[in-house]
mmCIF file of C-alpha atoms in Angstrom:
data_model
loop_
_atom_site.group_PDB
_atom_site.id
_atom_site.type_symbol
_atom_site.label_atom_id
_atom_site.label_comp_id
_atom_site.label_asym_id
_atom_site.label_seq_id
_atom_site.Cartn_x
_atom_site.Cartn_y
_atom_site.Cartn_z
ATOM 1 C CA UNK A 7 2.064 11.274 -10.271
ATOM 2 C CA UNK A 8 1.567 7.795 -8.860
ATOM 3 C CA UNK A 9 3.381 4.708 -9.408
ATOM 4 C CA UNK A 10 0.500 1.641 -8.768
ATOM 5 C CA UNK A 11 1.498 -1.701 -9.838
ATOM 6 C CA UNK A 12 -1.322 -4.023 -11.417
ATOM 7 C CA UNK A 13 -1.068 -7.794 -12.681
ATOM 8 C CA UNK A 14 -0.256 -7.974 -15.799
ATOM 9 C CA UNK A 15 -1.135 -11.412 -16.319
ATOM 10 C CA UNK A 16 -4.715 -13.317 -14.909
ATOM 11 C CA UNK A 17 -4.223 -17.186 -15.379
ATOM 12 C CA UNK A 18 -7.345 -19.012 -16.505
ATOM 13 C CA UNK A 19 -7.015 -21.108 -13.436
ATOM 14 C CA UNK A 20 -7.287 -18.549 -11.599
ATOM 15 C CA UNK A 21 -10.118 -17.167 -13.594
ATOM 16 C CA UNK A 22 -12.219 -20.149 -12.662
ATOM 17 C CA UNK A 23 -11.720 -20.459 -9.068
ATOM 18 C CA UNK A 24 -13.544 -16.430 -8.897
ATOM 19 C CA UNK A 25 -16.052 -17.935 -11.088
ATOM 20 C CA UNK A 26 -16.349 -21.414 -9.473
ATOM 21 C CA UNK A 27 -16.436 -19.141 -5.627
ATOM 22 C CA UNK A 28 -18.727 -15.870 -7.274
ATOM 23 C CA UNK A 29 -21.290 -18.646 -8.570
ATOM 24 C CA UNK A 30 -21.378 -19.955 -5.546
ATOM 25 C CA UNK A 31 -21.869 -16.832 -3.556
ATOM 26 C CA UNK A 32 -24.574 -15.807 -6.119
ATOM 27 C CA UNK A 33 -27.170 -18.535 -6.066
ATOM 28 C CA UNK A 34 -27.472 -17.203 -2.438
ATOM 29 C CA UNK A 35 -27.631 -13.566 -3.162
ATOM 30 C CA UNK A 36 -30.589 -14.483 -5.509
ATOM 31 C CA UNK A 37 -32.231 -16.412 -3.591
ATOM 32 C CA UNK A 38 -32.065 -13.692 -1.347
ATOM 33 C CA UNK A 39 -32.877 -11.412 -3.504
ATOM 34 C CA UNK A 40 -36.319 -13.425 -4.480
ATOM 35 C CA UNK A 41 -37.234 -14.009 -0.807
ATOM 36 C CA UNK A 42 -40.046 -11.420 -1.217
ATOM 37 C CA UNK A 43 -41.278 -12.390 -4.616
ATOM 38 C CA UNK A 44 -40.567 -16.250 -3.898
ATOM 39 C CA UNK A 45 -44.654 -18.851 -3.380
ATOM 40 C CA UNK A 46 -43.812 -19.999 -0.012
ATOM 41 C CA UNK A 47 -45.556 -17.127 2.232
ATOM 42 C CA UNK A 48 -44.454 -14.883 4.911
ATOM 43 C CA UNK A 49 -41.588 -16.530 7.039
ATOM 44 C CA UNK A 50 -43.092 -15.470 10.061
ATOM 45 C CA UNK A 51 -46.870 -16.702 9.016
ATOM 46 C CA UNK A 52 -47.726 -19.881 12.133
ATOM 47 C CA UNK A 53 -49.471 -22.573 10.879
ATOM 48 C CA UNK A 54 -50.506 -25.197 13.231
ATOM 49 C CA UNK A 55 -52.033 -27.407 10.689
ATOM 50 C CA UNK A 56 -48.513 -27.700 9.471
ATOM 51 C CA UNK A 57 -45.782 -28.164 12.406
ATOM 52 C CA UNK A 58 -43.040 -30.345 11.493
ATOM 53 C CA UNK A 59 -44.205 -30.695 8.093
ATOM 54 C CA UNK A 60 -41.705 -32.583 5.984
ATOM 55 C CA UNK A 61 -40.173 -31.801 2.542
ATOM 56 C CA UNK A 62 -43.072 -31.262 0.134
ATOM 57 C CA UNK A 63 -42.690 -29.882 -3.510
ATOM 58 C CA UNK A 64 -45.142 -26.577 -1.174
ATOM 59 C CA UNK A 65 -42.992 -26.712 1.058
ATOM 60 C CA UNK A 66 -39.369 -27.430 0.033
ATOM 61 C CA UNK A 67 -37.627 -27.658 3.114
ATOM 62 C CA UNK A 68 -40.772 -28.990 5.068
ATOM 63 C CA UNK A 69 -41.859 -26.745 8.303
ATOM 64 C CA UNK A 70 -40.898 -25.884 11.325
ATOM 65 C CA UNK A 71 -42.201 -27.018 14.786
ATOM 66 C CA UNK A 72 -44.474 -23.880 14.262
ATOM 67 C CA UNK A 73 -45.687 -24.599 11.284
ATOM 68 C CA UNK A 74 -43.943 -21.876 9.261
ATOM 69 C CA UNK A 75 -42.608 -22.689 5.700
ATOM 70 C CA UNK A 76 -39.274 -23.553 5.997
ATOM 71 C CA UNK A 77 -37.580 -22.014 2.895
ATOM 72 C CA UNK A 78 -39.503 -19.039 2.915
ATOM 73 C CA UNK A 79 -37.584 -18.692 6.735
ATOM 74 C CA UNK A 80 -34.235 -19.723 4.775
ATOM 75 C CA UNK A 81 -34.267 -17.238 2.385
ATOM 76 C CA UNK A 82 -35.238 -14.328 4.430
ATOM 77 C CA UNK A 83 -31.824 -15.830 6.905
ATOM 78 C CA UNK A 84 -30.159 -15.568 3.706
ATOM 79 C CA UNK A 85 -31.305 -11.939 3.218
ATOM 80 C CA UNK A 86 -30.177 -10.495 6.374
ATOM 81 C CA UNK A 87 -27.603 -12.588 6.720
ATOM 82 C CA UNK A 88 -25.758 -11.455 4.451
ATOM 83 C CA UNK A 89 -27.105 -7.918 4.933
ATOM 84 C CA UNK A 90 -25.470 -7.919 7.896
ATOM 85 C CA UNK A 91 -21.852 -9.815 6.598
ATOM 86 C CA UNK A 92 -21.924 -7.067 4.053
ATOM 87 C CA UNK A 93 -22.242 -4.039 6.278
ATOM 88 C CA UNK A 94 -19.540 -5.697 8.617
ATOM 89 C CA UNK A 95 -17.086 -5.997 5.484
ATOM 90 C CA UNK A 96 -17.363 -2.797 4.166
ATOM 91 C CA UNK A 97 -17.013 -1.408 7.850
ATOM 92 C CA UNK A 98 -14.226 -3.711 8.513
ATOM 93 C CA UNK A 99 -12.881 -2.054 4.848
ATOM 94 C CA UNK A 100 -13.250 1.540 5.220
ATOM 95 C CA UNK A 101 -12.017 1.639 9.114
ATOM 96 C CA UNK A 102 -9.341 -0.810 9.245
ATOM 97 C CA UNK A 103 -7.565 0.620 5.775
ATOM 98 C CA UNK A 104 -8.100 4.076 7.110
ATOM 99 C CA UNK A 105 -5.767 2.839 10.917
ATOM 100 C CA UNK A 106 -3.452 1.185 8.590
ATOM 101 C CA UNK A 107 -3.000 3.703 6.819
ATOM 102 C CA UNK A 108 -2.197 6.468 9.343
ATOM 103 C CA UNK A 109 -0.156 4.048 11.605
ATOM 104 C CA UNK A 110 2.061 2.485 8.786
ATOM 105 C CA UNK A 111 2.415 5.927 7.019
ATOM 106 C CA UNK A 112 3.243 7.604 10.771
ATOM 107 C CA UNK A 113 4.772 4.990 12.181
ATOM 108 C CA UNK A 114 6.042 6.607 16.178
ATOM 109 C CA UNK A 115 3.243 6.827 19.035
ATOM 110 C CA UNK A 116 0.342 7.200 15.943
ATOM 111 C CA UNK A 117 1.809 3.131 14.904
ATOM 112 C CA UNK A 118 1.980 1.956 18.728
ATOM 113 C CA UNK A 119 -0.778 3.343 19.762
ATOM 114 C CA UNK A 120 -2.819 2.315 16.722
ATOM 115 C CA UNK A 121 -1.602 -0.945 16.509
ATOM 116 C CA UNK A 122 -1.388 -2.060 20.571
ATOM 117 C CA UNK A 123 -4.915 -1.519 20.303
ATOM 118 C CA UNK A 124 -5.369 -4.001 17.296
ATOM 119 C CA UNK A 125 -3.375 -6.485 19.089
ATOM 120 C CA UNK A 126 -5.317 -6.246 22.058
ATOM 121 C CA UNK A 127 -8.894 -6.867 20.355
ATOM 122 C CA UNK A 128 -6.859 -9.389 18.587
ATOM 123 C CA UNK A 129 -5.797 -11.492 21.835
ATOM 124 C CA UNK A 130 -8.981 -12.468 22.639
ATOM 125 C CA UNK A 131 -10.649 -15.513 21.027
ATOM 126 C CA UNK A 132 -13.290 -14.008 18.487
ATOM 127 C CA UNK A 133 -16.079 -15.604 19.407
ATOM 128 C CA UNK A 134 -15.804 -15.114 23.308
ATOM 129 C CA UNK A 135 -14.568 -11.128 22.602
ATOM 130 C CA UNK A 136 -18.156 -11.144 20.557
ATOM 131 C CA UNK A 137 -20.124 -12.756 23.281
ATOM 132 C CA UNK A 138 -19.249 -10.263 25.682
ATOM 133 C CA UNK A 139 -19.661 -7.716 23.923
ATOM 134 C CA UNK A 140 -23.277 -8.831 22.781
ATOM 135 C CA UNK A 141 -23.900 -9.794 26.389
ATOM 136 C CA UNK A 142 -22.616 -6.239 27.841
ATOM 137 C CA UNK A 143 -24.856 -4.043 24.890
ATOM 138 C CA UNK A 144 -27.372 -6.414 24.501
ATOM 139 C CA UNK A 145 -28.901 -8.390 21.295
ATOM 140 C CA UNK A 146 -29.839 -6.659 18.526
ATOM 141 C CA UNK A 147 -28.820 -6.360 14.962
ATOM 142 C CA UNK A 148 -27.315 -3.301 15.308
ATOM 143 C CA UNK A 149 -25.143 -4.398 18.207
ATOM 144 C CA UNK A 150 -24.386 -7.655 16.393
ATOM 145 C CA UNK A 151 -22.988 -5.310 13.268
ATOM 146 C CA UNK A 152 -21.108 -3.227 15.487
ATOM 147 C CA UNK A 153 -19.985 -6.218 17.812
ATOM 148 C CA UNK A 154 -18.772 -8.137 14.438
ATOM 149 C CA UNK A 155 -16.985 -4.884 13.382
ATOM 150 C CA UNK A 156 -15.049 -4.856 16.431
ATOM 151 C CA UNK A 157 -13.855 -7.680 16.441
ATOM 152 C CA UNK A 158 -12.678 -8.336 12.550
ATOM 153 C CA UNK A 159 -11.291 -4.639 11.708
ATOM 154 C CA UNK A 160 -7.964 -5.345 13.374
ATOM 155 C CA UNK A 161 -7.448 -7.938 10.854
ATOM 156 C CA UNK A 162 -7.915 -5.204 7.988
ATOM 157 C CA UNK A 163 -5.361 -3.297 10.206
ATOM 158 C CA UNK A 164 -2.534 -5.116 10.565
ATOM 159 C CA UNK A 165 -3.189 -6.365 6.278
ATOM 160 C CA UNK A 166 -2.752 -2.700 5.268
ATOM 161 C CA UNK A 167 -0.305 -1.313 7.549
ATOM 162 C CA UNK A 168 2.650 -3.494 6.765
ATOM 163 C CA UNK A 169 2.173 -2.467 3.251
ATOM 164 C CA UNK A 170 1.559 1.153 4.347
ATOM 165 C CA UNK A 171 4.859 0.737 5.990
ATOM 166 C CA UNK A 172 6.841 -0.090 2.949
ATOM 167 C CA UNK A 173 4.971 2.039 0.624
ATOM 168 C CA UNK A 174 5.560 5.407 2.454
ATOM 169 C CA UNK A 175 9.412 4.482 2.838
ATOM 170 C CA UNK A 176 9.663 4.331 -0.758
ATOM 171 C CA UNK A 177 11.471 7.254 -3.527
ATOM 172 C CA UNK A 178 8.283 8.491 -5.217
ATOM 173 C CA UNK A 179 6.840 9.392 -2.043
ATOM 174 C CA UNK A 180 9.432 10.615 -0.635
ATOM 175 C CA UNK A 181 10.182 12.950 -3.870
ATOM 176 C CA UNK A 182 5.936 14.207 -3.599
ATOM 177 C CA UNK A 183 7.091 15.144 0.042
ATOM 178 C CA UNK A 184 9.450 16.648 -0.957
ATOM 179 C CA UNK A 185 7.673 18.941 -3.815
ATOM 180 C CA UNK A 186 4.992 19.779 -0.471
ATOM 181 C CA UNK A 187 2.507 17.468 -1.888
ATOM 182 C CA UNK A 188 -0.031 16.933 1.198
ATOM 183 C CA UNK A 189 -0.024 14.043 3.259
ATOM 184 C CA UNK A 190 -3.462 13.262 2.592
ATOM 185 C CA UNK A 191 -3.055 13.268 -1.146
ATOM 186 C CA UNK A 192 0.258 11.302 -0.551
ATOM 187 C CA UNK A 193 -2.098 8.683 1.385
ATOM 188 C CA UNK A 194 -4.831 8.537 -1.158
ATOM 189 C CA UNK A 195 -2.940 9.127 -4.885
ATOM 190 C CA UNK A 196 0.101 7.261 -3.691
ATOM 191 C CA UNK A 197 -0.137 4.593 -1.072
ATOM 192 C CA UNK A 198 -3.593 3.544 -0.896
ATOM 193 C CA UNK A 199 -3.775 2.448 -4.911
ATOM 194 C CA UNK A 200 -0.762 -0.179 -4.061
ATOM 195 C CA UNK A 201 -2.177 -1.834 -0.730
ATOM 196 C CA UNK A 202 -5.604 -2.850 -2.063
ATOM 197 C CA UNK A 203 -5.082 -5.542 -3.225
ATOM 198 C CA UNK A 204 -4.254 -7.193 -0.231
ATOM 199 C CA UNK A 205 -6.906 -5.296 1.914
ATOM 200 C CA UNK A 206 -9.637 -6.477 -0.566
ATOM 201 C CA UNK A 207 -8.773 -10.218 -0.103
ATOM 202 C CA UNK A 208 -8.965 -9.671 3.627
ATOM 203 C CA UNK A 209 -12.243 -8.212 3.293
ATOM 204 C CA UNK A 210 -13.956 -11.516 1.055
ATOM 205 C CA UNK A 211 -12.328 -13.340 4.613
ATOM 206 C CA UNK A 212 -13.992 -11.093 6.931
ATOM 207 C CA UNK A 213 -16.797 -11.819 5.322
ATOM 208 C CA UNK A 214 -16.484 -15.079 5.515
ATOM 209 C CA UNK A 215 -15.533 -14.828 9.253
ATOM 210 C CA UNK A 216 -18.585 -12.556 9.433
ATOM 211 C CA UNK A 217 -21.104 -15.241 8.703
ATOM 212 C CA UNK A 218 -19.958 -18.089 10.748
ATOM 213 C CA UNK A 219 -19.523 -15.969 13.743
ATOM 214 C CA UNK A 220 -23.158 -14.107 13.377
ATOM 215 C CA UNK A 221 -24.880 -17.428 12.866
ATOM 216 C CA UNK A 222 -23.199 -18.890 15.983
ATOM 217 C CA UNK A 223 -24.450 -16.071 18.211
ATOM 218 C CA UNK A 224 -27.950 -16.361 16.595
ATOM 219 C CA UNK A 225 -27.368 -20.217 17.954
ATOM 220 C CA UNK A 226 -26.193 -19.124 21.207
ATOM 221 C CA UNK A 227 -29.056 -16.591 21.580
ATOM 222 C CA UNK A 228 -27.669 -13.746 21.613
ATOM 223 C CA UNK A 229 -27.368 -12.866 17.774
ATOM 224 C CA UNK A 230 -30.437 -11.419 16.057
ATOM 225 C CA UNK A 231 -33.550 -11.509 18.669
ATOM 226 C CA UNK A 232 -36.749 -14.745 17.081
ATOM 227 C CA UNK A 233 -38.661 -14.357 15.760
ATOM 228 C CA UNK A 234 -36.434 -12.563 12.923
ATOM 229 C CA UNK A 235 -34.763 -15.497 10.925
ATOM 230 C CA UNK A 236 -31.424 -15.384 10.754
ATOM 231 C CA UNK A 237 -29.316 -18.295 9.870
ATOM 232 C CA UNK A 238 -28.218 -18.971 13.113
ATOM 233 C CA UNK A 239 -32.055 -18.440 14.399
ATOM 234 C CA UNK A 240 -33.013 -21.252 12.062
ATOM 235 C CA UNK A 241 -30.289 -23.450 13.801
ATOM 236 C CA UNK A 242 -30.960 -22.511 17.135
ATOM 237 C CA UNK A 243 -34.309 -23.484 16.823
ATOM 238 C CA UNK A 244 -34.058 -26.531 14.604
ATOM 239 C CA UNK A 245 -31.905 -27.921 17.972
ATOM 240 C CA UNK A 246 -35.319 -29.080 19.286
ATOM 241 C CA UNK A 247 -36.540 -31.026 16.895
ATOM 242 C CA UNK A 248 -32.764 -32.449 15.592
ATOM 243 C CA UNK A 249 -34.149 -36.409 16.126
ATOM 244 C CA UNK A 250 -37.665 -35.806 14.599
ATOM 245 C CA UNK A 251 -37.287 -33.395 12.107
ATOM 246 C CA UNK A 252 -33.294 -33.010 11.063
ATOM 247 C CA UNK A 253 -34.020 -31.268 7.794
ATOM 248 C CA UNK A 254 -34.758 -28.493 9.824
ATOM 249 C CA UNK A 255 -31.101 -27.818 10.776
ATOM 250 C CA UNK A 256 -29.288 -29.880 8.155
ATOM 251 C CA UNK A 257 -30.597 -26.809 5.325
ATOM 252 C CA UNK A 258 -29.400 -23.906 7.250
ATOM 253 C CA UNK A 259 -26.236 -25.617 7.966
ATOM 254 C CA UNK A 260 -25.615 -26.449 4.559
ATOM 255 C CA UNK A 261 -26.893 -23.279 3.091
ATOM 256 C CA UNK A 262 -24.089 -21.640 5.492
ATOM 257 C CA UNK A 263 -21.414 -23.693 4.568
ATOM 258 C CA UNK A 264 -22.090 -23.413 0.849
ATOM 259 C CA UNK A 265 -22.214 -19.320 1.364
ATOM 260 C CA UNK A 266 -18.794 -19.468 3.836
ATOM 261 C CA UNK A 267 -17.418 -22.145 0.609
ATOM 262 C CA UNK A 268 -18.393 -19.641 -2.282
ATOM 263 C CA UNK A 269 -17.094 -16.299 -0.459
ATOM 264 C CA UNK A 270 -13.395 -18.302 0.565
ATOM 265 C CA UNK A 271 -13.143 -19.531 -3.260
ATOM 266 C CA UNK A 272 -13.768 -15.984 -4.171
ATOM 267 C CA UNK A 273 -11.010 -14.681 -2.307
ATOM 268 C CA UNK A 274 -8.740 -17.085 -3.204
ATOM 269 C CA UNK A 275 -9.486 -16.098 -6.060
ATOM 270 C CA UNK A 276 -8.986 -12.417 -6.001
ATOM 271 C CA UNK A 277 -5.404 -13.242 -3.788
ATOM 272 C CA UNK A 278 -3.704 -15.065 -6.697
ATOM 273 C CA UNK A 279 -5.200 -12.800 -9.533
ATOM 274 C CA UNK A 280 -4.159 -9.151 -7.625
ATOM 275 C CA UNK A 281 -1.267 -10.561 -5.769
ATOM 276 C CA UNK A 282 0.702 -12.679 -8.857
ATOM 277 C CA UNK A 283 3.845 -12.635 -6.097
ATOM 278 C CA UNK A 284 1.799 -14.570 -3.737
ATOM 279 C CA UNK A 285 0.151 -16.932 -6.684
ATOM 280 C CA UNK A 286 3.869 -18.323 -7.862
ATOM 281 C CA UNK A 287 5.086 -18.273 -4.168
ATOM 282 C CA UNK A 288 2.302 -21.287 -3.574
ATOM 283 C CA UNK A 289 2.997 -22.782 -6.857
ATOM 284 C CA UNK A 290 4.738 -25.958 -6.760
ATOM 285 C CA UNK A 291 5.187 -25.511 -10.839
#
């Protein structure tokens, strides 16, 4: 029988944090989901008559230097960027948690090898490491996903390893071992449920980091190749017309900041609910 510790109290203020952050992220997700049915046309359609068109009812964000509707590009950019970040978060969550469990449970040489590889990856600045990997293998959506997964997976691994190390030494785990329970069953039924709280919170942090990193790669020209309307590409394209049409840069930048803030608030709320000890430690009252 596994021992699972769950928080007994869900404070109202934390629920408010989750709801507020979730609502902010939900707005962006809704725009992304509705992108194909919004009445603003094809984000790749060029119209020379609308070059650098200002904000209007027909074009809420205006048009870019090629006459492409910016709101359509913003909506499809949200769709693309959120998809990339969601995949990266899931990959980091699954792989990082699995490696963290192995390192914490088996310790010894397994822990040493896994931890040293993670430490090596984390020794490099995230953006520089991502730039190096993408520059080596080429810019594409697949390579961006793989790159960001490699860059941010060690963060989840380190968060999973510490509680797995502690849980693997508890009496109920030792009792399960003495009864002949397999390591796989111990890891999945006894250890994993008790380390999920910090790992899930870290997954939201990875999501936010991945959004910023994906936009940075696109802005630097090594992300998803144009004319795909990622938010990073929109920021890069708007840079050339910043003085004459600043909204081409402002709207994608505000959208990115809005989404990242929503994810961070959601992560803070989840952290406080799933780990009440951290909430009490940070509460001055």
